[in-house]
XYZ file of C-alpha atoms in Angstrom:
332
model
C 59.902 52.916 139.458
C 60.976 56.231 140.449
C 62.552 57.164 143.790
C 61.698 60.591 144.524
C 58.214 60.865 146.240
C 56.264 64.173 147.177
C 56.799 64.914 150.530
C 52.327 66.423 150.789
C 49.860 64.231 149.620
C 46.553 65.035 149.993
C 44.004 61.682 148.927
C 40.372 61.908 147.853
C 38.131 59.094 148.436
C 40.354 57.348 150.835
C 37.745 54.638 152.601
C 37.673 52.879 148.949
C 39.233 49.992 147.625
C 41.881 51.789 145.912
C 41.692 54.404 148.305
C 42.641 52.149 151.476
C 45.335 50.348 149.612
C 47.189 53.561 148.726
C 47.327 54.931 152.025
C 48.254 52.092 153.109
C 51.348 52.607 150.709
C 51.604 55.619 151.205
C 52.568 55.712 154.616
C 55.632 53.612 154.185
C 56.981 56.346 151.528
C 55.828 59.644 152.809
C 56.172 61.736 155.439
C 52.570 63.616 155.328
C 49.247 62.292 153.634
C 46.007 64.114 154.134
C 42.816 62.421 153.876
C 39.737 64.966 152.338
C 37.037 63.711 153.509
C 33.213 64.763 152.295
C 30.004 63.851 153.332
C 28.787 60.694 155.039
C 26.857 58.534 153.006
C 23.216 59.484 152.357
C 23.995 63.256 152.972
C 23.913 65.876 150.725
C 27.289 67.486 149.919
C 27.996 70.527 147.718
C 31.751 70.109 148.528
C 32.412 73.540 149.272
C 34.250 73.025 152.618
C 37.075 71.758 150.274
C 37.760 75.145 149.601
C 38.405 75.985 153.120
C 40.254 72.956 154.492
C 42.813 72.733 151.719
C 43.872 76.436 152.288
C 44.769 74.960 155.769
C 47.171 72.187 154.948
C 50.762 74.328 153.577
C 51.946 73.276 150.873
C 51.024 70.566 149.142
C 52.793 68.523 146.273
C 50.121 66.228 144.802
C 46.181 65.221 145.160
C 44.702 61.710 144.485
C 41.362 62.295 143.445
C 39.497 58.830 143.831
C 36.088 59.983 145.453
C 33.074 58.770 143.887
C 29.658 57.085 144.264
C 29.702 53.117 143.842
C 28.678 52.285 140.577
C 27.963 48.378 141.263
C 25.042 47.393 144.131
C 21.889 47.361 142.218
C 19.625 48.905 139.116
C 20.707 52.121 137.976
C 17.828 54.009 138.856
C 17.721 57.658 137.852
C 18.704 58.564 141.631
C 21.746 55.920 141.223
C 22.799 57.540 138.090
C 22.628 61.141 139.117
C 24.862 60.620 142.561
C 27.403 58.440 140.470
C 27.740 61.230 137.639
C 27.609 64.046 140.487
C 30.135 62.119 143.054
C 32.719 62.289 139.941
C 32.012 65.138 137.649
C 31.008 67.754 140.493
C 33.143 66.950 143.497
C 36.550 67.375 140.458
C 34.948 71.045 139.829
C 34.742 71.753 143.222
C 37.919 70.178 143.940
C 39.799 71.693 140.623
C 38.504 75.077 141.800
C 39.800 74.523 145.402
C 42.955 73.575 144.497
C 43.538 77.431 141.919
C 43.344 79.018 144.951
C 46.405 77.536 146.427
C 49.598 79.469 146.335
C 51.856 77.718 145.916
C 50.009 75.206 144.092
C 50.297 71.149 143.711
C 52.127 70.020 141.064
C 50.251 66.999 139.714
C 46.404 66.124 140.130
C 45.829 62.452 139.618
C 42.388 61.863 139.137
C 40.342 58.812 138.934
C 38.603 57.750 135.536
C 37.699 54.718 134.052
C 38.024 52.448 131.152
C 34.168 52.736 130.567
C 35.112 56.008 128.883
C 35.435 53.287 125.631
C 31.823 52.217 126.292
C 31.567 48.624 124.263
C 33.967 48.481 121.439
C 33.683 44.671 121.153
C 36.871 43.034 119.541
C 38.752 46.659 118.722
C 42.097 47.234 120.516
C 42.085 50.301 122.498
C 44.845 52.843 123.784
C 44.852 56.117 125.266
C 44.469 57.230 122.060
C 41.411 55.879 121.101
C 38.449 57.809 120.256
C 36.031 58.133 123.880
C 32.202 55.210 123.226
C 28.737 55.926 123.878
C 26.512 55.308 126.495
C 26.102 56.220 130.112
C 29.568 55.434 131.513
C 31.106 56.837 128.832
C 29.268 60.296 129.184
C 30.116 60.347 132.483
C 34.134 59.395 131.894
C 34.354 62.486 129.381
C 32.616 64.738 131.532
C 35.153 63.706 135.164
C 38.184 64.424 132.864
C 36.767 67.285 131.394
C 36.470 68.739 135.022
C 39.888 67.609 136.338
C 41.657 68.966 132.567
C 40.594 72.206 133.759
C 43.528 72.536 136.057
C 45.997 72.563 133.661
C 44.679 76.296 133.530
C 46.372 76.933 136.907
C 49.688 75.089 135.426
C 48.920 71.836 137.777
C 50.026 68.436 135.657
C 46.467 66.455 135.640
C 46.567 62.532 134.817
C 43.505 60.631 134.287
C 43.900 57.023 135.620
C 41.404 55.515 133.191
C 40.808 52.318 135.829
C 39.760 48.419 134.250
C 38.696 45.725 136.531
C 40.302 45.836 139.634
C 41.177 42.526 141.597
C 41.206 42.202 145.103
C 39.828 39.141 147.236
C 38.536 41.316 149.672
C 36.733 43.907 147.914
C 35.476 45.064 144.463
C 33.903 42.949 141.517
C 36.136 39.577 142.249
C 35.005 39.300 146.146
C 31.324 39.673 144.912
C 31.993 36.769 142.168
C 34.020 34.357 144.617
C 31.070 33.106 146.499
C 28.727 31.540 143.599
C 32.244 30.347 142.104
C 33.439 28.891 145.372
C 29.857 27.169 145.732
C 30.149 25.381 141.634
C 27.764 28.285 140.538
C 30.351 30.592 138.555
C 30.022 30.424 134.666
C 30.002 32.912 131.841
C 27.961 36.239 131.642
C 26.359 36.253 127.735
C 28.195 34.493 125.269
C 31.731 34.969 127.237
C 33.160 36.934 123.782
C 33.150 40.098 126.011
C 36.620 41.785 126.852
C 37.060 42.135 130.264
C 39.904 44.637 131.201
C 41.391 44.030 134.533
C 44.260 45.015 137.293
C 45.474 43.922 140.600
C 44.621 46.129 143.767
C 48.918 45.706 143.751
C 49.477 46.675 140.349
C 46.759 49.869 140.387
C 48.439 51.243 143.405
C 51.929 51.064 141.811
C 50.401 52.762 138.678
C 49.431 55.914 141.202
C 52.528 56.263 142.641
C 53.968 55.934 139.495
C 52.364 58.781 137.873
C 52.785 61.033 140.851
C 56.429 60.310 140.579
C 56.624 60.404 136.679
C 56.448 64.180 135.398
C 56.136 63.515 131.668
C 53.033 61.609 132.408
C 49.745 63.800 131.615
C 46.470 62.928 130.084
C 45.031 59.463 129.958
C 46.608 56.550 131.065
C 44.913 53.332 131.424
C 45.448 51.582 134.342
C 44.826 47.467 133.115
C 47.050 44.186 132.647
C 48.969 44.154 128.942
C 46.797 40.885 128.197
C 43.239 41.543 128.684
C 40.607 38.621 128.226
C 37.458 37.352 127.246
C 34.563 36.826 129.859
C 35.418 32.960 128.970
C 38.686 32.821 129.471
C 38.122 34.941 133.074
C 35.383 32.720 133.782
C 37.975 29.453 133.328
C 40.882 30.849 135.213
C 39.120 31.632 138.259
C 37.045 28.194 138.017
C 40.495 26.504 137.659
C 42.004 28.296 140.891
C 39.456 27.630 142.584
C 39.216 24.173 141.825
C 35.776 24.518 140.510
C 33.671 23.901 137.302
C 31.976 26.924 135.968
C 29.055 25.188 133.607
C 26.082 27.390 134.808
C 26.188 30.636 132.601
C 24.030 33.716 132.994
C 22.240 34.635 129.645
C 22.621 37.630 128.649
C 18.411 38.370 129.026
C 18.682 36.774 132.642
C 21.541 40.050 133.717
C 19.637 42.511 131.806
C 16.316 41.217 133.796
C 18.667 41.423 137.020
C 19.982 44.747 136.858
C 18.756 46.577 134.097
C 20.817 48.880 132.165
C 24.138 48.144 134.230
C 24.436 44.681 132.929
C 25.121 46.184 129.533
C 27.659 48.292 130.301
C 29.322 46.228 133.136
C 28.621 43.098 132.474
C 27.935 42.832 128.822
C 30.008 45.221 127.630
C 33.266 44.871 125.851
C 37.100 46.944 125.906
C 39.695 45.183 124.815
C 42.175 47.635 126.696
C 45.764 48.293 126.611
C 48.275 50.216 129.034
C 49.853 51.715 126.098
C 51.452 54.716 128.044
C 52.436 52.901 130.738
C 54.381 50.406 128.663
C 56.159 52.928 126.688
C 57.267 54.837 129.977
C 58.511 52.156 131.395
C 56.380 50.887 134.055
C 56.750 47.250 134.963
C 53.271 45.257 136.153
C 53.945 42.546 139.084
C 50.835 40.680 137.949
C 50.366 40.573 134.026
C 48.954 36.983 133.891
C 45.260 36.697 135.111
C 45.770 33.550 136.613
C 48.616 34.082 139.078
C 47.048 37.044 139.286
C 44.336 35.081 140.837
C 46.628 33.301 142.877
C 48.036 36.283 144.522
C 44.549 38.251 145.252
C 43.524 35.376 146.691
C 46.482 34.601 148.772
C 46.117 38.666 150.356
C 42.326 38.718 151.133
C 43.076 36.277 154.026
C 45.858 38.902 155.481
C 44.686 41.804 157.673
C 45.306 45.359 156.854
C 48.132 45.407 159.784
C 49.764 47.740 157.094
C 47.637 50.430 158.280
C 49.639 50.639 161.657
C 52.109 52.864 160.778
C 55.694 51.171 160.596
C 58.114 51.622 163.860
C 60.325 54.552 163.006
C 57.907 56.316 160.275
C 56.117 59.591 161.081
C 53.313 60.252 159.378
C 51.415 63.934 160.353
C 47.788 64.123 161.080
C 45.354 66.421 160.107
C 42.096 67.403 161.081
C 39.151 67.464 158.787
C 35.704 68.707 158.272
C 32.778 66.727 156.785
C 29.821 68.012 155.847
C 27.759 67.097 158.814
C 29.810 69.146 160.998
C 31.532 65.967 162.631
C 35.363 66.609 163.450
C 36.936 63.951 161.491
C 41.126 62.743 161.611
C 42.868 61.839 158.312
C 46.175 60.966 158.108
């Protein structure tokens, strides 16, 4: 890893997963993060007010652009689909826009993206390079980058962190499977041939940091383990840390019946993915191996976020935000 770390950070979609982890890292290695916060949930937000409260902060060195709608939690109805596509592809304009009136400007936008940009590609190996898949997901993936590419125009370096599965006990896809598998109920989704992609919570945060740090980074970069796996083998490595027996599968027609249209492309689908840029720049994974992998997720969903007290000796400079509904909110 690199040692040099921007002094401004300003984060997007900070009460997430990935969100809450970073600042959490964050504050041990900079002086001044900024939380942008939009809308609370249900309310309608143009993002506009972005505008305004970045032209308040200074200078700033680099954005983290995670903000967007939850695409797990039920059917995709045509509602569900619109906020997910909007939460990503319109909040980057508005964002990207914000940011080319800054003078001086950031340096690097790193902006969330996901490996669903692939769509299902079965047994095919896939890099950056790959060509983008078909299908909802995928629309959406090409349409978020095209909207964060754009500020290259104002010379700002833009990375897309083109996320897999992320593990983390206490959140995301894993926490939802652990119950059913803690309870003898886990067992393969379809015929288990599917490639499931995947990265520790650990691991994903490190990759951030990384390519704020890393100025010949730009353009995709997939953020996944170097030794993706079939649905099967997934389904067998968490059975055999948790010292359970996964022998009651979900057909495939039982998760379409469930939830529609996002079993194919969550579920059912298949990207065999590789971190081909991060390997070749020299980034070094913590967790490659799903199973200790496993271990470790499961070891940190039983610790407190205590992190988020900020360390004895480290100042970290708040800032006051606006959100949509006029409430005076505090990010740090």
């Amino acid at each position: 890893m690199l040692s040099v770390i921007p002094v401004n950070l300003v984060v997007t979609g900070s009460s997430g997963l990935v969100g809450r982890a970073l600042l959490t890292a964050l504050k041990v290695r900079l002086d001044s993060v900024t939380r942008l916060i939009h809308a609370p949930p249900g309310a309608h937000c143009d993002y506009s007010h972005w505008t305004e409260q970045l032209g308040c902060l200074g200078e700033i060195d680099a954005v983290v652009h995670l903000a967007g709608e939850s695409i797990a939690g039920g059917r995709w109805t045509n509602e569900k689909k619109e906020r997910i596509r909007s939460s990503r592809v319109d909040s980057t304009r508005a964002l990207v826009s914000a940011l080319a009136k800054l003078d001086p400007k950031p340096r690097v936008l790193v902006c969330a993206s996901a490996i669903g940009y692939y769509g299902n590609r079965g047994e095919e190996t896939l890099t950056e390079a790959s060509r983008p898949g078909t299908g909802f997901l995928a629309e959406v993936c090409r349409s978020w980058e095209s909207a964060a590419q754009a500020a290259r125009q104002s010379d700002i370096r833009v990375v897309h962190l083109r996320f897999g599965m992320i593990l983390a006990g206490h959140g995301g896809a894993l926490a939802r499977m652990l119950t059913p598998f803690r309870f003898g109920a886990g067992g393969v989704i379809g015929d288990g041939r599917q490639y499931w992609s995947w990265v520790t919570l650990n691991d994903a945060v490190r990759a951030i940091l990384f390519a704020i740090e890393n100025q010949s980074l730009a353009g995709p970069v997939n953020i996944v383990s170097p030794q993706p796996v079939t649905n099967l083998e997934f389904t067998k490595a968490l059975g055999r840390v948790l010292h359970r027996p996964t022998v009651l599968p979900m057909p495939a027609f039982a998760a379409r019946l469930a939830l529609g249209e996002m079993a194919d492309e969550l579920l059912l689908s298949s990207a065999c993915v590789l971190p081909a840029v991060l390997t070749t720049t020299g980034f070094q994974f913590h967790h490659p191996k799903l199973e200790e992998a496993f271990h470790v997720v499961l070891k940190q969903s039983n610790e407190n976020s205590q992190a988020n007290i900020t360390p004895r000796g480290h100042s970290v400079r708040r800032h006051q935000t606006v959100d949509d509904s006029g409430a005076s909110t505090i990010g740090q």
